Short mmCIF file of C-alpha atoms and ligand atoms in Angstrom, two decimals:
data_model
loop_
_atom_site.label_atom_id
_atom_site.label_comp_id
_atom_site.label_asym_id
_atom_site.label_seq_id
_atom_site.Cartn_x
_atom_site.Cartn_y
_atom_site.Cartn_z
CA MET A 222 107.34 102.79 115.84
CA ARG A 223 107.44 101.47 112.36
CA ALA A 224 109.12 98.36 113.56
CA ILE A 225 106.53 97.86 116.17
CA SER A 226 103.64 98.14 113.75
CA MET A 227 105.47 95.84 111.29
CA LEU A 228 105.92 93.23 114.21
CA SER A 229 102.32 93.40 115.18
CA ALA A 230 101.31 92.87 111.64
CA LEU A 231 103.55 89.88 111.33
CA CYS A 232 102.17 88.52 114.65
CA LEU A 233 98.63 88.77 113.42
CA PHE A 234 99.68 86.89 110.35
CA THR A 235 101.18 84.20 112.51
CA VAL A 236 98.08 83.86 114.71
CA LEU A 237 95.89 83.47 111.79
CA SER A 238 98.10 81.08 109.97
CA ALA A 239 99.50 78.91 112.73
CA CYS A 240 97.08 76.07 112.73
CA ASP A 241 95.96 75.04 109.26
CA VAL A 242 95.40 71.39 108.86
CA GLY A 243 93.35 71.49 105.70
CA SER A 244 94.73 70.70 102.30
CA GLY A 245 92.69 73.45 100.50
CA VAL A 246 91.92 70.55 98.03
CA GLY A 247 88.65 68.80 97.57
CA TYR A 248 88.32 65.15 96.92
CA GLY A 249 85.60 65.33 94.18
CA ASP A 250 81.96 65.17 94.73
CA ASP A 251 81.51 61.41 94.93
CA GLY A 252 83.71 60.85 97.89
CA ARG A 253 82.16 63.57 100.13
CA LEU A 254 79.48 63.50 102.70
CA SER A 255 76.28 65.45 101.96
CA THR A 256 76.12 68.81 103.83
CA GLN A 257 73.30 67.30 106.00
CA GLU A 258 75.25 64.21 107.08
CA ALA A 259 78.30 66.26 107.70
CA MET A 260 76.48 68.78 109.85
CA ARG A 261 75.07 65.80 111.92
CA ASN A 262 78.48 64.27 112.32
CA PHE A 263 79.93 67.66 113.37
CA SER A 264 77.49 68.33 116.24
CA GLU A 265 77.82 64.87 117.45
CA VAL A 266 81.62 65.15 117.52
CA VAL A 267 81.65 68.55 118.96
CA GLY A 268 79.30 67.44 121.74
CA ARG A 269 81.64 64.59 122.72
CA VAL A 270 85.07 66.00 122.19
CA GLU A 271 84.55 69.66 123.62
CA PRO A 272 83.93 68.49 127.24
CA VAL A 273 86.95 66.30 127.11
CA ALA A 274 89.19 69.06 125.56
CA GLU A 275 87.89 71.43 128.20
CA GLN A 276 88.76 69.03 131.00
CA GLU A 277 92.28 68.46 129.65
CA CYS A 278 92.68 72.10 129.34
CA ARG A 279 91.70 72.88 132.89
CA LYS A 280 94.04 70.05 134.12
CA ASP A 281 97.26 71.00 131.97
CA ALA A 282 96.81 74.61 131.36
CA PRO A 283 94.64 76.19 134.25
CA GLN A 284 96.18 79.54 133.44
CA LEU A 285 94.56 79.67 129.96
CA ASN A 286 90.87 80.29 129.03
CA CYS A 287 89.44 76.65 128.53
CA ASP A 288 86.02 77.79 127.39
CA PHE A 289 86.31 76.61 123.69
CA LEU A 290 83.94 78.12 121.13
CA ILE A 291 83.74 75.82 118.19
CA GLN A 292 82.19 77.22 115.08
CA LEU A 293 81.41 76.39 111.49
CA ASP A 294 82.20 78.65 108.62
CA LYS A 295 79.35 77.84 106.22
CA ARG A 296 80.56 79.74 103.18
CA ARG A 297 80.75 77.29 100.36
CA SER A 298 83.70 79.21 98.92
CA ALA A 299 85.80 78.75 102.00
CA PRO A 300 88.61 76.15 101.45
CA GLU A 301 88.95 72.86 103.28
CA ASN A 302 90.45 74.03 106.64
CA ALA A 303 90.41 74.09 110.41
CA TYR A 304 92.20 76.47 112.74
CA GLN A 305 92.49 77.75 116.09
CA SER A 306 92.55 81.36 117.05
CA LEU A 307 91.78 83.44 120.12
CA ASP A 308 89.20 86.15 120.49
CA GLU A 309 90.01 89.50 121.96
CA ASN A 310 89.24 88.08 125.56
CA GLY A 311 91.73 85.09 125.06
CA ARG A 312 88.91 82.70 124.47
CA PRO A 313 89.93 79.79 122.17
CA VAL A 314 87.96 79.71 119.00
CA ILE A 315 88.29 76.73 116.69
CA THR A 316 86.84 77.08 113.05
CA PHE A 317 85.86 74.43 110.59
CA THR A 318 84.99 75.16 107.09
CA LEU A 319 82.14 73.25 105.39
CA ALA A 320 84.53 71.85 102.94
CA LEU A 321 86.49 70.22 105.87
CA ILE A 322 83.60 68.68 107.52
CA THR A 323 82.23 67.33 104.26
CA GLY A 324 85.79 66.15 103.23
CA THR A 325 86.24 63.83 106.37
CA GLU A 326 85.26 60.34 105.82
CA ASN A 327 83.82 59.56 109.36
CA ALA A 328 83.30 61.01 112.78
CA ASP A 329 86.76 59.54 114.00
CA GLU A 330 88.59 61.79 111.48
CA LEU A 331 86.55 64.82 112.47
CA ALA A 332 87.20 64.18 116.08
CA PHE A 333 90.88 63.82 115.46
CA VAL A 334 91.03 67.20 113.74
CA LEU A 335 89.01 68.94 116.36
CA SER A 336 91.17 67.33 119.09
CA HIS A 337 94.38 68.45 117.27
CA GLU A 338 93.07 72.11 117.15
CA ALA A 339 92.24 71.94 120.81
CA ALA A 340 95.60 70.73 121.70
CA HIS A 341 97.23 73.60 119.98
CA HIS A 342 95.38 75.80 122.39
CA ILE A 343 96.27 73.66 125.47
CA ARG A 344 99.89 73.67 124.59
CA ASP A 345 99.67 77.46 124.07
CA HIS A 346 101.18 77.25 120.72
CA LEU A 347 100.01 80.57 119.39
CA ALA A 348 101.67 82.54 122.23
CA ARG A 349 104.93 80.25 122.04
CA GLN A 350 105.03 80.89 118.25
CA ARG A 351 104.66 84.75 118.86
CA ARG A 352 107.52 84.70 121.34
CA ASN A 353 109.71 82.78 118.81
CA ALA A 354 108.77 85.30 116.03
CA GLU A 355 109.69 88.26 118.34
CA ALA A 356 112.92 86.62 119.39
CA GLY A 357 113.92 85.89 115.78
CA ALA A 358 113.09 89.48 114.83
CA VAL A 359 115.33 90.77 117.56
CA VAL A 360 118.36 88.36 116.65
CA PHE A 361 118.16 89.21 112.87
CA ALA A 362 117.70 92.98 113.46
CA GLY A 363 120.80 92.93 115.86
CA LEU A 364 122.89 91.05 113.19
CA ALA A 365 121.85 93.61 110.49
CA THR A 366 122.71 96.49 112.73
CA LEU A 367 126.11 94.95 113.72
CA THR A 368 127.03 94.46 110.08
CA GLY A 369 126.15 98.22 109.35
CA GLY A 370 122.93 97.67 107.67
CA THR A 371 120.73 100.64 106.63
CA GLU A 372 117.44 101.25 108.24
CA ALA A 373 115.75 99.38 105.38
CA ASP A 374 118.22 96.44 105.94
CA VAL A 375 117.38 96.24 109.55
CA ALA A 376 113.65 96.35 108.82
CA ASN A 377 114.02 93.48 106.34
CA ALA A 378 116.19 91.46 108.64
CA GLN A 379 113.63 92.03 111.40
CA LYS A 380 110.89 90.67 109.03
CA LEU A 381 112.82 87.65 107.97
CA GLY A 382 113.85 86.96 111.52
CA ALA A 383 110.22 87.01 112.60
CA ALA A 384 109.20 84.47 109.91
CA VAL A 385 112.29 82.26 110.62
CA GLY A 386 111.55 82.45 114.44
CA ALA A 387 107.91 81.53 113.92
CA ARG A 388 108.59 78.56 111.80
CA THR A 389 111.50 77.20 113.83
CA TYR A 390 109.32 75.04 116.26
CA SER A 391 106.12 74.69 114.07
CA LYS A 392 106.76 71.10 113.04
CA GLU A 393 107.33 70.32 116.76
CA PHE A 394 104.17 72.04 117.58
CA GLU A 395 102.27 70.13 115.01
CA LEU A 396 103.51 66.85 116.47
CA GLU A 397 102.73 67.90 119.98
CA ALA A 398 99.24 68.72 118.90
CA ASP A 399 98.85 65.31 117.20
CA GLU A 400 100.14 63.58 120.38
CA LEU A 401 97.72 65.42 122.81
CA GLY A 402 95.06 65.34 120.00
CA THR A 403 95.34 61.47 120.05
CA ILE A 404 94.84 61.37 123.84
CA ILE A 405 91.73 63.82 123.62
CA ALA A 406 90.11 61.98 120.70
CA TYR A 407 90.56 58.55 122.49
CA ARG A 408 89.07 59.75 125.80
CA ALA A 409 86.12 61.21 123.99
CA GLY A 410 85.48 57.80 122.62
CA PHE A 411 86.79 57.97 119.16
CA ASN A 412 89.47 55.97 117.41
CA PRO A 413 92.52 58.28 116.67
CA LEU A 414 94.10 55.53 114.51
CA ILE A 415 91.17 55.69 112.04
CA GLY A 416 90.92 59.53 112.64
CA ALA A 417 94.59 59.99 111.49
CA ASN A 418 93.87 58.49 108.09
CA TYR A 419 92.82 61.99 107.30
CA PHE A 420 96.53 62.91 106.82
CA THR A 421 97.09 60.19 104.32
CA ARG A 422 94.75 61.99 102.02
CA ILE A 423 96.00 65.51 102.35
CA PRO A 424 99.13 66.34 100.25
CA ASP A 425 102.32 65.42 102.11
CA PRO A 426 104.38 68.54 102.65
CA GLY A 427 107.53 66.32 102.89
CA ASP A 428 110.51 67.43 104.98
CA ARG A 429 111.12 70.88 103.51
CA PHE A 430 113.39 73.16 105.43
CA LEU A 431 111.51 75.59 107.55
CA GLY A 432 108.11 74.15 106.39
CA THR A 433 105.33 74.61 108.86
CA HIS A 434 104.03 70.99 108.77
CA PRO A 435 105.91 67.63 109.39
CA PRO A 436 105.67 64.83 106.83
CA ASN A 437 102.52 62.94 107.07
CA ALA A 438 104.43 59.61 107.96
CA GLU A 439 105.95 61.32 110.89
CA ARG A 440 102.60 62.47 112.11
CA ILE A 441 100.96 58.93 111.69
CA ALA A 442 103.98 57.47 113.72
CA THR A 443 103.37 59.88 116.44
CA VAL A 444 99.72 58.84 116.60
CA LYS A 445 100.61 55.29 116.62
CA ARG A 446 103.24 55.73 119.32
CA THR A 447 100.77 57.47 121.49
CA ALA A 448 98.04 54.89 120.90
CA ARG A 449 100.41 52.24 122.08
CA ARG A 450 101.22 54.28 125.21
CA LEU A 451 97.48 54.52 125.83
CA GLY A 452 97.22 50.76 125.39
CA PHE A 453 95.14 50.42 122.24
ZN1 ZN B 548 98.04 72.01 113.55
#
């Protein structure tokens, strides 16, 4: 029982943390859009990207709920972030914070971030990551049991296994979302090559072992490769 509730707690953590793209760091007042300009950009971008994302979703993942809800977290205290989650009915929700939309430099960047988050849903990354976490927990708990671990050792191994499992493919998921995000942003009439410049300003996570995000250079290379394939 305890193991099950621990697992569901871990999965909840995973669901909430899977899709961060923001840096959590502002750029200083001078480089930022005014709230009014940012809100205008945001509603224009949502109006153009959402129908394309929905269309891609219905084509590539008809088994999923493709009725995207895109919302703005207006709390000024919320750090720069955008993330995808699912509501209790499986409806995809994409949340932007005010700090993110005022931190993007143009509509192409905002469109790219939105397309990237929509791509996470279309590729079903939350469910795939949850399955990886569950599989990791089972494998690590099995190893701890085999080596004669106590109940506490097994519980710790399960927790570690879930964390390792959840992170195993997260860099691949990010690059998949960049690839499909490039396609969605392009079809919505935005320039993903300009949009991907957003990554050049957020801190580069480098190539850390089990880090959740790929190095920025790898992300830019993915966008450029996809752009060449699309012919622009
Ligand atoms: Zn992401």
